[in-house]
PDB file of C-alpha atoms in Angstrom:
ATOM      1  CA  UNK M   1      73.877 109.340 162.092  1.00 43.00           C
ATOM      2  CA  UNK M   2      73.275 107.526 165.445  1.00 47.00           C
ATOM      3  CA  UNK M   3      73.895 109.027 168.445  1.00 47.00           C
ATOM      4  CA  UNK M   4      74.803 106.689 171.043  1.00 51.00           C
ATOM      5  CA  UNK M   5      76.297 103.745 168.475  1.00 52.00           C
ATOM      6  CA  UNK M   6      77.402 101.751 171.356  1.00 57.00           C
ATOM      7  CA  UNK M   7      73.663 100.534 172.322  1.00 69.00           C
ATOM      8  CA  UNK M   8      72.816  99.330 168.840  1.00 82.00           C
ATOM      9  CA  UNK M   9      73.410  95.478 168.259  1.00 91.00           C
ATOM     10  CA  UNK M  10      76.089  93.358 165.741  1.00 94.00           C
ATOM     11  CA  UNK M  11      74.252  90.615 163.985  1.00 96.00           C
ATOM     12  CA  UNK M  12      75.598  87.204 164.078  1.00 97.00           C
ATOM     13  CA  UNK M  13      74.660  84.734 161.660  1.00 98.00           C
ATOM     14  CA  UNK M  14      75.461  81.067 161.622  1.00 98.00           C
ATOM     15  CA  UNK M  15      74.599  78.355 158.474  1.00 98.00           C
ATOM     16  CA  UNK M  16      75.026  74.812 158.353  1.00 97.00           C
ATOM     17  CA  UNK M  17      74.332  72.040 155.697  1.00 97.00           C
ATOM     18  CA  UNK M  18      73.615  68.285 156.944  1.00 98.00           C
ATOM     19  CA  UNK M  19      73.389  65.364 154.535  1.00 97.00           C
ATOM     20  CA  UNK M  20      69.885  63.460 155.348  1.00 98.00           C
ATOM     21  CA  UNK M  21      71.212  60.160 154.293  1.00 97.00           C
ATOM     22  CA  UNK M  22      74.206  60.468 156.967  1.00 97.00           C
ATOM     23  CA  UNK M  23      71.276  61.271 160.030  1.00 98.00           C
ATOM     24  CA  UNK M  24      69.701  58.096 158.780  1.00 98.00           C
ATOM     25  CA  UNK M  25      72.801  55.621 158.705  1.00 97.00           C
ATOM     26  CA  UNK M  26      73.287  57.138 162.611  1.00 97.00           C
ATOM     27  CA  UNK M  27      69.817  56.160 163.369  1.00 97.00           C
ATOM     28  CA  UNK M  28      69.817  52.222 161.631  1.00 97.00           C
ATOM     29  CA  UNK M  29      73.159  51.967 163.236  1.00 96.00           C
ATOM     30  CA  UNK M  30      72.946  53.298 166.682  1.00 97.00           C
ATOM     31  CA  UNK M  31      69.347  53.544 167.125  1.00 96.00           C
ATOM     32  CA  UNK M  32      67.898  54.923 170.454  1.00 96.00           C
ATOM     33  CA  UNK M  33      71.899  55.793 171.765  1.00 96.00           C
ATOM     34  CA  UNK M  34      71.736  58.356 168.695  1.00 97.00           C
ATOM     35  CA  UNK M  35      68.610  59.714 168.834  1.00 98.00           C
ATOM     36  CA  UNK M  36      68.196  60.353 172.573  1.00 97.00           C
ATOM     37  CA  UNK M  37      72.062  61.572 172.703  1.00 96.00           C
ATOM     38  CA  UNK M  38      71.586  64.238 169.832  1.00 97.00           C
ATOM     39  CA  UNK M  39      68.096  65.256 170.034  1.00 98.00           C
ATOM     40  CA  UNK M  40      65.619  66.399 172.235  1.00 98.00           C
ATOM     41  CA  UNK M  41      62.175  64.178 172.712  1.00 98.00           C
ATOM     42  CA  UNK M  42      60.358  67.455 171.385  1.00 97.00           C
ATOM     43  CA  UNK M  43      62.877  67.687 168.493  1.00 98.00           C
ATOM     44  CA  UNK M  44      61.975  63.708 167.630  1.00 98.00           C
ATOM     45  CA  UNK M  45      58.827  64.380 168.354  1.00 97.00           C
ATOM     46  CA  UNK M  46      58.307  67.528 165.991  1.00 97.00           C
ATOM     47  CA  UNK M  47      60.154  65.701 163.556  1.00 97.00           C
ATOM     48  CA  UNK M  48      57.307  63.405 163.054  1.00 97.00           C
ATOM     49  CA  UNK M  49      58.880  60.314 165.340  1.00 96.00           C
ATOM     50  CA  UNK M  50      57.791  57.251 165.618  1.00 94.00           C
ATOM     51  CA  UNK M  51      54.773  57.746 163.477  1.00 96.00           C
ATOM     52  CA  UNK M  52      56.012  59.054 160.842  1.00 96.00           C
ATOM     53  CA  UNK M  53      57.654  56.840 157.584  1.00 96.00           C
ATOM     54  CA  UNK M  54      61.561  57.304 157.896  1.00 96.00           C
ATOM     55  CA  UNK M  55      61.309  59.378 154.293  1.00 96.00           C
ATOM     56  CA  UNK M  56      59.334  61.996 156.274  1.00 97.00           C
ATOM     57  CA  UNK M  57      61.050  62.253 159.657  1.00 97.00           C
ATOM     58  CA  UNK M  58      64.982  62.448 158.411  1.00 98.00           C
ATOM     59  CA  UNK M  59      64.993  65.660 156.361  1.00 98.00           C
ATOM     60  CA  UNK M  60      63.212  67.001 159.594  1.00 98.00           C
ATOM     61  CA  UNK M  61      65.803  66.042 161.659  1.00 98.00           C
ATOM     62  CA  UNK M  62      68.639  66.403 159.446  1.00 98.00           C
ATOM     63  CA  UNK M  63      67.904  70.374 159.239  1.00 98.00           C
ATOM     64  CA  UNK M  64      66.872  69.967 163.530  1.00 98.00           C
ATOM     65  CA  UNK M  65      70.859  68.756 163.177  1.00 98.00           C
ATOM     66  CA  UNK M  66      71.947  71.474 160.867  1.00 98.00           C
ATOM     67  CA  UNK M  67      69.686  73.973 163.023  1.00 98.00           C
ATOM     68  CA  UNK M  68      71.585  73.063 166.528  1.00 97.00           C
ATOM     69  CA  UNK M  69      75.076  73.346 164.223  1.00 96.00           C
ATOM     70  CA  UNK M  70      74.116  77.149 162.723  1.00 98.00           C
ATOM     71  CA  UNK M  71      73.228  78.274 165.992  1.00 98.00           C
ATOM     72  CA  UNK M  72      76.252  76.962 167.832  1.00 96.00           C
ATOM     73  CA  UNK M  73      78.115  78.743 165.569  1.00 96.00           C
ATOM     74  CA  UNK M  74      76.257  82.177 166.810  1.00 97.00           C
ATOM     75  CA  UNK M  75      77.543  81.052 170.131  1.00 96.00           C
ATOM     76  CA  UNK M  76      81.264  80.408 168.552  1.00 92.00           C
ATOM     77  CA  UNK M  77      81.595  78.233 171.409  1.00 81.00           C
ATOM     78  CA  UNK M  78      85.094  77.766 170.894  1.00 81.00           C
ATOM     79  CA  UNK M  79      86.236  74.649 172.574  1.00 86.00           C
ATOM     80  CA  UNK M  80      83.379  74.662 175.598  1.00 85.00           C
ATOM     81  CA  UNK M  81      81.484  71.565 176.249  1.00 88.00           C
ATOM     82  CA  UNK M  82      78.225  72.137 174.438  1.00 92.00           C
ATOM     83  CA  UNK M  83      76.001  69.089 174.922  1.00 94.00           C
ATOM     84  CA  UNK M  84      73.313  68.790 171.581  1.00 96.00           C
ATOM     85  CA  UNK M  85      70.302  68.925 174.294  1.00 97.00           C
ATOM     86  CA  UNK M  86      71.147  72.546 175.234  1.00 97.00           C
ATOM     87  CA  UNK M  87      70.329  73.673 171.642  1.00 98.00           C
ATOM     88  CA  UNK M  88      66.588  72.559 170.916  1.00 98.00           C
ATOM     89  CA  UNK M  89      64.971  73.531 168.059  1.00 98.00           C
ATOM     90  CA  UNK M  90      60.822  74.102 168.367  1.00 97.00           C
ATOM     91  CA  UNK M  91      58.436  73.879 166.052  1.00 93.00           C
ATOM     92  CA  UNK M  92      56.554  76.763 166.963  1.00 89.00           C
ATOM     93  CA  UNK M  93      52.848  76.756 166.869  1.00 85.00           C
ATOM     94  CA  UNK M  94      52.474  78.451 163.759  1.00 88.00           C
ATOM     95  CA  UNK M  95      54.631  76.021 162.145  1.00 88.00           C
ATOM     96  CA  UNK M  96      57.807  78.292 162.073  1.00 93.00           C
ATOM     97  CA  UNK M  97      61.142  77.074 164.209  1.00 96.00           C
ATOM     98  CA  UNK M  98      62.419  78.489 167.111  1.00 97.00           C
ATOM     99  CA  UNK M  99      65.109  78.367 169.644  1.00 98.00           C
ATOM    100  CA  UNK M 100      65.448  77.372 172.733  1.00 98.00           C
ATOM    101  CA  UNK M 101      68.400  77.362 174.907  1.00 98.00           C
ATOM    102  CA  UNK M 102      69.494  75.742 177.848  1.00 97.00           C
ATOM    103  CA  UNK M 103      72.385  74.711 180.146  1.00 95.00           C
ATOM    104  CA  UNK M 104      76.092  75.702 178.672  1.00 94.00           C
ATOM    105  CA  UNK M 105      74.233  77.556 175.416  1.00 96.00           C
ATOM    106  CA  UNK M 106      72.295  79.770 177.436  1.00 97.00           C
ATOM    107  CA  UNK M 107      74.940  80.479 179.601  1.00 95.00           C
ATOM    108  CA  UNK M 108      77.480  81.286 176.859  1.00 95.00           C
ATOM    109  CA  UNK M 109      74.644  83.381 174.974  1.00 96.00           C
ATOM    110  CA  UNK M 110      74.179  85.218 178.387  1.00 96.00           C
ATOM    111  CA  UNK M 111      78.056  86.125 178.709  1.00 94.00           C
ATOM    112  CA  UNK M 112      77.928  87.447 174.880  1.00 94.00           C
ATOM    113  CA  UNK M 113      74.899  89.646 175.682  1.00 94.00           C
ATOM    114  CA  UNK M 114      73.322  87.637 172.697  1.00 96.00           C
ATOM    115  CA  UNK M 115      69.349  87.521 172.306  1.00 96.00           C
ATOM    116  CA  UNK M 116      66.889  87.492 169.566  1.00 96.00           C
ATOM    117  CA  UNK M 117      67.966  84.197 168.300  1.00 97.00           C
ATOM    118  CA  UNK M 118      66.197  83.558 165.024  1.00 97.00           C
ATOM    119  CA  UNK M 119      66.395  80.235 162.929  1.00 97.00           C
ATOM    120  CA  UNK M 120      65.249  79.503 159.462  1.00 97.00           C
ATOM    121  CA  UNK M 121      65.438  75.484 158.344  1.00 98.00           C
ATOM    122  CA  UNK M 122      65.010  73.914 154.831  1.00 98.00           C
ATOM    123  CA  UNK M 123      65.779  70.526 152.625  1.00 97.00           C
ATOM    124  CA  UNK M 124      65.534  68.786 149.374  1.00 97.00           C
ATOM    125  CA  UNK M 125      66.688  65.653 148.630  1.00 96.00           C
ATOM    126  CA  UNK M 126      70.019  64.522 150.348  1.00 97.00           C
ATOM    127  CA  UNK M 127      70.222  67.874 151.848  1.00 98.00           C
ATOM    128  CA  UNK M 128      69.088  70.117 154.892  1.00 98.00           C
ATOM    129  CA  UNK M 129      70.274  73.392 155.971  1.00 98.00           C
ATOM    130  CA  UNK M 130      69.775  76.095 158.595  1.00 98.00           C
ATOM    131  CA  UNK M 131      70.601  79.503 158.925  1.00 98.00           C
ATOM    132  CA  UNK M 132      70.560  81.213 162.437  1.00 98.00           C
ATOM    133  CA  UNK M 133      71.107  84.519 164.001  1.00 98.00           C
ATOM    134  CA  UNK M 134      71.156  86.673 166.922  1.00 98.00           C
ATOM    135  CA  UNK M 135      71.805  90.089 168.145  1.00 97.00           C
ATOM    136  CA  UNK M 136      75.430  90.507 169.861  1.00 95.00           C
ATOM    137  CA  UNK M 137      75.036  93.923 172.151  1.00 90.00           C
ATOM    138  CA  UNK M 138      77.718  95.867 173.556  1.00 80.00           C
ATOM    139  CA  UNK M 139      75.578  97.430 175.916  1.00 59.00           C
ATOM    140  CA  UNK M 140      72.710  95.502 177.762  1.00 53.00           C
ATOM    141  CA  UNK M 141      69.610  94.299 176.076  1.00 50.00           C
ATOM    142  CA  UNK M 142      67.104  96.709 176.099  1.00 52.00           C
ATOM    143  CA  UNK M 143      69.250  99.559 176.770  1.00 50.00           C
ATOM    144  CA  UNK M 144      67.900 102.894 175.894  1.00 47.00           C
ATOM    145  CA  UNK M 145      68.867 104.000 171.708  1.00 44.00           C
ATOM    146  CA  UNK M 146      69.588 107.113 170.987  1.00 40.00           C
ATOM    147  CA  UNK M 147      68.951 108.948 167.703  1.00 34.00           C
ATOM    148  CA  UNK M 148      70.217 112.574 167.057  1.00 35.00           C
ATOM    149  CA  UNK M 149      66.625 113.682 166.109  1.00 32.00           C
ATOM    150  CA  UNK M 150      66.192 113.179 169.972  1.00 29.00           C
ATOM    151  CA  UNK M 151      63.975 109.489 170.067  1.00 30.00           C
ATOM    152  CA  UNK M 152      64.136 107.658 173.079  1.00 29.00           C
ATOM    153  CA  UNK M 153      63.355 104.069 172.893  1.00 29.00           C
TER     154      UNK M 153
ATOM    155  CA  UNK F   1     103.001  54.452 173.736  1.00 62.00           C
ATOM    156  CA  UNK F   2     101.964  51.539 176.148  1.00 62.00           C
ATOM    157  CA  UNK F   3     100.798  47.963 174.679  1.00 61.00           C
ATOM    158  CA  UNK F   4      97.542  49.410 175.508  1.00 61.00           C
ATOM    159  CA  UNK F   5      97.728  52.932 174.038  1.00 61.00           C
ATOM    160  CA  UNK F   6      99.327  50.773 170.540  1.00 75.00           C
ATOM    161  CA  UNK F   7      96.009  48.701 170.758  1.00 86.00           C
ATOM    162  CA  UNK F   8      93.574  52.179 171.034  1.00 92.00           C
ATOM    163  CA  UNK F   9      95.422  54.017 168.727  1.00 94.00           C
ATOM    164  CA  UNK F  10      94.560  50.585 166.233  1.00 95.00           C
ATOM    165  CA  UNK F  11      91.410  50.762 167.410  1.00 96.00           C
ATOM    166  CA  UNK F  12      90.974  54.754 166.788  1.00 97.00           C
ATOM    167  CA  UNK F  13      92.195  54.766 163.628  1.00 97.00           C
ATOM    168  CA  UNK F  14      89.268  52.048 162.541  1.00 97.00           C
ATOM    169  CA  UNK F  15      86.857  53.829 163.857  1.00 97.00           C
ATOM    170  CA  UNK F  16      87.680  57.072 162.129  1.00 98.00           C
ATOM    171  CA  UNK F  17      87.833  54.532 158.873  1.00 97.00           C
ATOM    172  CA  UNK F  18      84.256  53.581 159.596  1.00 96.00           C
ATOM    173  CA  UNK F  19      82.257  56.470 160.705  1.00 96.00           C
ATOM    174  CA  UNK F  20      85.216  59.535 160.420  1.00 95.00           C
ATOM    175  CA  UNK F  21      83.808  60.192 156.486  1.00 92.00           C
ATOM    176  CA  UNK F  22      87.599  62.311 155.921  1.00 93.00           C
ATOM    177  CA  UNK F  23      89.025  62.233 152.423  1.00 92.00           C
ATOM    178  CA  UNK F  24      92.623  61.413 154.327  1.00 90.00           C
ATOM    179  CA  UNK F  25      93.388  58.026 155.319  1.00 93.00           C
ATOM    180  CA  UNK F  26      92.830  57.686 159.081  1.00 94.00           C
ATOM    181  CA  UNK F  27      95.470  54.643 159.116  1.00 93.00           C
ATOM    182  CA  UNK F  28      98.103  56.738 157.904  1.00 94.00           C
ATOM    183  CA  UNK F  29      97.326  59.990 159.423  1.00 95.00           C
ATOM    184  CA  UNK F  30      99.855  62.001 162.004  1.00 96.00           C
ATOM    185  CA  UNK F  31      98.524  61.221 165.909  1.00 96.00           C
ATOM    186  CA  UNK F  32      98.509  65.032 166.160  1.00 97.00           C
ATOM    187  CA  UNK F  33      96.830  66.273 163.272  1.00 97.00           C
ATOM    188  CA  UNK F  34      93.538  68.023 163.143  1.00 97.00           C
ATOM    189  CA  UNK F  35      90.674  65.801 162.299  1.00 97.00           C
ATOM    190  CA  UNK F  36      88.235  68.498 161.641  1.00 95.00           C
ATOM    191  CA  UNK F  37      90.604  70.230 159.449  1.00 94.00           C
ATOM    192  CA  UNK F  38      91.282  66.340 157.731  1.00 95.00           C
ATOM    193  CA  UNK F  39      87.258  66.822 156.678  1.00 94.00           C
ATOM    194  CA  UNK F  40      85.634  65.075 159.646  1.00 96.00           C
ATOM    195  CA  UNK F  41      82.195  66.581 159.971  1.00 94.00           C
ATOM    196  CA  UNK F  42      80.620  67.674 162.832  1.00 93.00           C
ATOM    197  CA  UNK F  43      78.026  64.611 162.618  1.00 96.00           C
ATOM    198  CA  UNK F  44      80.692  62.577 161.743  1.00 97.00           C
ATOM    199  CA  UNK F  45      82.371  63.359 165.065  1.00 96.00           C
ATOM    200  CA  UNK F  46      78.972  61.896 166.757  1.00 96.00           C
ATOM    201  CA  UNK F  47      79.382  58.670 165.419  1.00 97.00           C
ATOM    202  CA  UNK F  48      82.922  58.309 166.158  1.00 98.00           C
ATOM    203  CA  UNK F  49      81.791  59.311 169.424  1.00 97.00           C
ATOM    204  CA  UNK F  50      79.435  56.609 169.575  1.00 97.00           C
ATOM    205  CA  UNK F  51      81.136  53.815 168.093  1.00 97.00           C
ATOM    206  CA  UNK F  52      84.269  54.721 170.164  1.00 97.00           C
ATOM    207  CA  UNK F  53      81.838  54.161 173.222  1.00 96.00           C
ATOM    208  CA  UNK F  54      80.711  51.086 171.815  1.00 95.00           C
ATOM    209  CA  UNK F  55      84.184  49.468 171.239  1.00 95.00           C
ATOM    210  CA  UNK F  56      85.557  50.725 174.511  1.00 95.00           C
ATOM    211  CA  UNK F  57      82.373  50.516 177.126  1.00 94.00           C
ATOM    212  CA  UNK F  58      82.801  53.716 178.287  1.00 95.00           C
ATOM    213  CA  UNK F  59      80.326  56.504 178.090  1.00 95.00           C
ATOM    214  CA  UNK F  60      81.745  60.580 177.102  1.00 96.00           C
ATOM    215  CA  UNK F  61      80.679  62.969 179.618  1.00 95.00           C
ATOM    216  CA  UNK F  62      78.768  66.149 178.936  1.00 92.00           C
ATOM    217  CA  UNK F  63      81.839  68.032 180.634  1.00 92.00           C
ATOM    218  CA  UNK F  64      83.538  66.572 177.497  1.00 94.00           C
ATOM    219  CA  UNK F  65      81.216  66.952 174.511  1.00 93.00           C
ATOM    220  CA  UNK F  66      83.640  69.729 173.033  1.00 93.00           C
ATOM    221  CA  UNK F  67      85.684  70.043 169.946  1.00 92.00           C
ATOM    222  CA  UNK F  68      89.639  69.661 171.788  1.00 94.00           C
ATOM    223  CA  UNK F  69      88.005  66.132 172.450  1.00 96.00           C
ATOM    224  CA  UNK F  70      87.768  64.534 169.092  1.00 97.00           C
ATOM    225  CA  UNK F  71      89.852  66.995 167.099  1.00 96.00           C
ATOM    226  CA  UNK F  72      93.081  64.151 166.791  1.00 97.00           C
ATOM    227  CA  UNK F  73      93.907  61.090 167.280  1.00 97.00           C
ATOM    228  CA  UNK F  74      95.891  61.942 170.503  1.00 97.00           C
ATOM    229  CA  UNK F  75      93.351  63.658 172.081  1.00 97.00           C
ATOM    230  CA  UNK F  76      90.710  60.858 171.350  1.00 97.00           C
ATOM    231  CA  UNK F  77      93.488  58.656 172.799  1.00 96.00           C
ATOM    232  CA  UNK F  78      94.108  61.018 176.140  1.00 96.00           C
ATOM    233  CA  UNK F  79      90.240  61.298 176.600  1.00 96.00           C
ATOM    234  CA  UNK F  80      89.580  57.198 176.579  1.00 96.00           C
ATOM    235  CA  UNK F  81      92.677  56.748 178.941  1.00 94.00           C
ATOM    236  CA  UNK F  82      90.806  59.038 181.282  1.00 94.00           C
ATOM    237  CA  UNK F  83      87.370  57.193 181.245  1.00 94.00           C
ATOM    238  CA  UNK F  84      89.544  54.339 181.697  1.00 88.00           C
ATOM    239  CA  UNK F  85      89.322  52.650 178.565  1.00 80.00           C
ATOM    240  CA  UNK F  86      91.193  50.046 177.947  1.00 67.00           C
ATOM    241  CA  UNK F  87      92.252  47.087 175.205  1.00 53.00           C
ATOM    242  CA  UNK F  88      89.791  44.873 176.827  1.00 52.00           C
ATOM    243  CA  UNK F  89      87.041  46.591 175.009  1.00 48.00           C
ATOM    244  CA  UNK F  90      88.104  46.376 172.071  1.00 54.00           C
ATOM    245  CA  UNK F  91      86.933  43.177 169.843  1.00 45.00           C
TER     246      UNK F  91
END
């Protein structure tokens, strides 16, 4: 048993599926208007764009879509004004995505006492998806846990 | 509803024909009823955002990027009436 279970964190989880054919239909039809208005230049740039063959970039920013999607779903936003931009996803160094949060998402993750956020993306074929989370705490980050053994982080 | 407001809801309706992707029939859906719950995606909503401010030459402000927004017919109709849209921008 935990001591002081008021200090330990919920996790949230969010998960979204995107259909790469519908990211590339937005992109014929409304070009730069889409792209700029959805995505960040990193996030088009990560995604392999404009160098990259259309086959190659669109999964990539299909599951950059489905990425910004799970993790606004962490923030269960509810009806605030969430532009796309304040949700970038980064291709880390390593290769592995993270989050980055600005404007009305970091905000709203501040007010929640969320942090951690962690995102996983993936496609094949048609599809892309994204699964997100991040700790929820009741008390404030980085709060002191106790355990009954008498640990102190 | 105004001439006008006749003329956007038209022009609405279209739109969520073209871009909406919902199994229900955006001509014959209620004003009032939710399109997210009619199947409109959340990428869906983005190009019905964009082809709305194609047809209508206006331009949605961050401040109203949020689901109350696009989730009916109405409220798509309330929010172009406040950027001032109007029948002259539709074709």
């Amino acid at each position: 048993m935990y001591g002081n279970t008021a200090s330990w964190p919920t996790l949230r989880l969010g998960v979204d599926l995107q259909r790469v054919g519908d990211v590339v239909s937005a992109a014929i039809l409304f070009k730069e208007r889409y792209l700029a208005r959805v995505f960040t230049a990193r996030e088009l740039r990560d995604s392999g764009l404009p160098d990259d063959t259309v086959q190659a970039w669109a999964p990539r920013l299909a599951a950059r879509f489905a990425g910004k999607e799970a993790v606004m779903k962490v923030l269960r936003h509810d009806d605030a004004a969430l532009p796309w931009h304040d949700v970038e996803i980064r291709t880390g160094a390593e290769g592995a995505p993270g989050v980055i949060l600005t404007g009305h998402a970091a905000s709203l993750a501040e007010d929640q006492r969320l942090s951690g956020f962690t995102i996983s993306l993936s496609h094949d074929g048609d599809y892309a998806i994204a699964s997100a989370a991040a700790y929820e705490w009741e008390a404030r980050p980085g709060a002191a846990v106790s355990f009954e053994g008498g640990r102190h982080d | 509803m105004t001439d006008t407001g006749t003329t956007r809801d038209t022009a609405i309706r279209d739109i969520l024909k073209q871009f909406g992707r919902m199994p229900a029939d955006p001509g014959s859906i209620d004003r009032d009823a939710d399109l997210y719950r009619a199947g409109m995606t959340s990428h869906a909503s983005v190009n019905v955002m964009l082809a709305l401010e194609d047809t209508f030459d206006v331009e949605f402000p961050d401040a109203m990027l949020r689901k109350s927004t696009f989730e009916s017919i109405a409220a798509i109709d309330e929010a172009l009436a406040t950027l001032g849209a109007t029948q002259e921008g539709v074709a």
